[in-house]
PDB file of C-alpha atoms in Angstrom:
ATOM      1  CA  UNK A   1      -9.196   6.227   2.280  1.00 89.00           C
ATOM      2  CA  UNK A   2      -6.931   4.519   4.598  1.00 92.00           C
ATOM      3  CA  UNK A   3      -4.293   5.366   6.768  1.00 92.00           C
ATOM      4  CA  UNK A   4      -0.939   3.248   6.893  1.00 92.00           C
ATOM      5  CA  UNK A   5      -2.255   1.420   9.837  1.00 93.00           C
ATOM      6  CA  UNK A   6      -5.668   0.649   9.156  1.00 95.00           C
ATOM      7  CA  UNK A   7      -4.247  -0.749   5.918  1.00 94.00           C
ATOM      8  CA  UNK A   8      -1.210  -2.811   7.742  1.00 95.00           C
ATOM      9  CA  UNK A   9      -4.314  -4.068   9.799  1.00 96.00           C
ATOM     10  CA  UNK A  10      -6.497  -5.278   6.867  1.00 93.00           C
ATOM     11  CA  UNK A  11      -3.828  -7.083   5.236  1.00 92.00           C
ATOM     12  CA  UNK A  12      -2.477  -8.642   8.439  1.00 94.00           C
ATOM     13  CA  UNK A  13       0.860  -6.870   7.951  1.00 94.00           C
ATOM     14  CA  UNK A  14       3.236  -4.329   9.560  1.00 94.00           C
ATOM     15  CA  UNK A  15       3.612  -0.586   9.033  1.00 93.00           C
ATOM     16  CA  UNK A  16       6.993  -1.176   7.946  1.00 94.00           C
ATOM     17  CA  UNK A  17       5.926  -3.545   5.300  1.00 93.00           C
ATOM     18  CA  UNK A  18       3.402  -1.084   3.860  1.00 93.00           C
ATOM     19  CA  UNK A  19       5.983   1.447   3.313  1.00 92.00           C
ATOM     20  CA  UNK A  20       8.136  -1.017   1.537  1.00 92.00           C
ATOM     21  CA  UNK A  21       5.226  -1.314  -0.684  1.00 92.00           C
ATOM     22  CA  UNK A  22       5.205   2.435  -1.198  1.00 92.00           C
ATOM     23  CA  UNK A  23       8.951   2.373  -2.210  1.00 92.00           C
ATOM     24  CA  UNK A  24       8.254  -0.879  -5.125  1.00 90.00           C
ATOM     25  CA  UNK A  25       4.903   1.850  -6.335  1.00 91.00           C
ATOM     26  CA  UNK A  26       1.863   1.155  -3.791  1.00 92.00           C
ATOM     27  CA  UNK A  27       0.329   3.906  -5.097  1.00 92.00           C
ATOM     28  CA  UNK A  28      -0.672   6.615  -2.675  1.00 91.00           C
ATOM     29  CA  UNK A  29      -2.260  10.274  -2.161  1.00 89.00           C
ATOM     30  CA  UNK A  30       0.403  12.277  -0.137  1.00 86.00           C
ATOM     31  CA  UNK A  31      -2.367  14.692   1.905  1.00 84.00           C
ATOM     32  CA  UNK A  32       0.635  16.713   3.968  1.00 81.00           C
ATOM     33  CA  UNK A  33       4.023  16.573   4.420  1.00 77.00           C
ATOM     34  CA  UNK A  34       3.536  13.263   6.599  1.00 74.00           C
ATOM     35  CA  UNK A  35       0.418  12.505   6.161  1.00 80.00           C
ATOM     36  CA  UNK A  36      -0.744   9.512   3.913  1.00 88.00           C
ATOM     37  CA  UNK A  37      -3.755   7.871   2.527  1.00 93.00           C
ATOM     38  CA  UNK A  38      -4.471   4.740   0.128  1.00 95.00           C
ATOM     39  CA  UNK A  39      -7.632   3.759  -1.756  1.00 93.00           C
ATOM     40  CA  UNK A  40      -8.667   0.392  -0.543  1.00 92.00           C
ATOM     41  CA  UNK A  41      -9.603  -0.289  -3.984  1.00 94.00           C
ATOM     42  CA  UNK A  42      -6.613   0.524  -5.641  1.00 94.00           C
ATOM     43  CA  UNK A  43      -4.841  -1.329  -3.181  1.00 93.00           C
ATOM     44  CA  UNK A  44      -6.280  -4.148  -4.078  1.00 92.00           C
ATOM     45  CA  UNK A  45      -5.458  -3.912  -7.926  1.00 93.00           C
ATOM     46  CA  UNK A  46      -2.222  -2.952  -7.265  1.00 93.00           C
ATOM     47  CA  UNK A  47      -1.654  -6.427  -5.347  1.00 91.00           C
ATOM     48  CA  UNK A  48      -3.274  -8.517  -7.780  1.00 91.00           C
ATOM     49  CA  UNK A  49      -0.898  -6.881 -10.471  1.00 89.00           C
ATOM     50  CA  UNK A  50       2.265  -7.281  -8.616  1.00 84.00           C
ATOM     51  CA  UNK A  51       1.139 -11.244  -7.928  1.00 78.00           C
ATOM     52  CA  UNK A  52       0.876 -11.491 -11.855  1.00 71.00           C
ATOM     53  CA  UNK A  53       4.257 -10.042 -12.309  1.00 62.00           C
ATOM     54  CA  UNK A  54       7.477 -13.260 -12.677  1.00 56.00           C
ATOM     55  CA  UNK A  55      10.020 -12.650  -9.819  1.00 57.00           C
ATOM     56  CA  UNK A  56      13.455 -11.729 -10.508  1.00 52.00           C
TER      57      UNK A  56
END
């Protein structure tokens, strides 16, 4: 499991970014109130789903 920034870092993107991800469906596991974690692996499938998908 990742944290926000250690994912930002391994796709070579900001914070902000990430949680813009979140709010299109990034999926991720909510541990606390602010705390937040995402699967590498589902990650990953998410992405390559969302490349797939025709933009508006």
């Amino acid at each position: 499991m990742l944290t926000a920034s250690e994912l930002a870092n391994r796709l070579q993107c900001s914070e902000r970014t990430i949680w813009r991800m979140v709010r299109k469906g990034l999926p991720a596991h909510r541990i606390s109130d602010r705390l937040v974690r995402f699967d590498a692996i589902v990650v990953d499938d998410w992405l390559k789903n969302q490349r797939r998908v025709e933009p508006d």
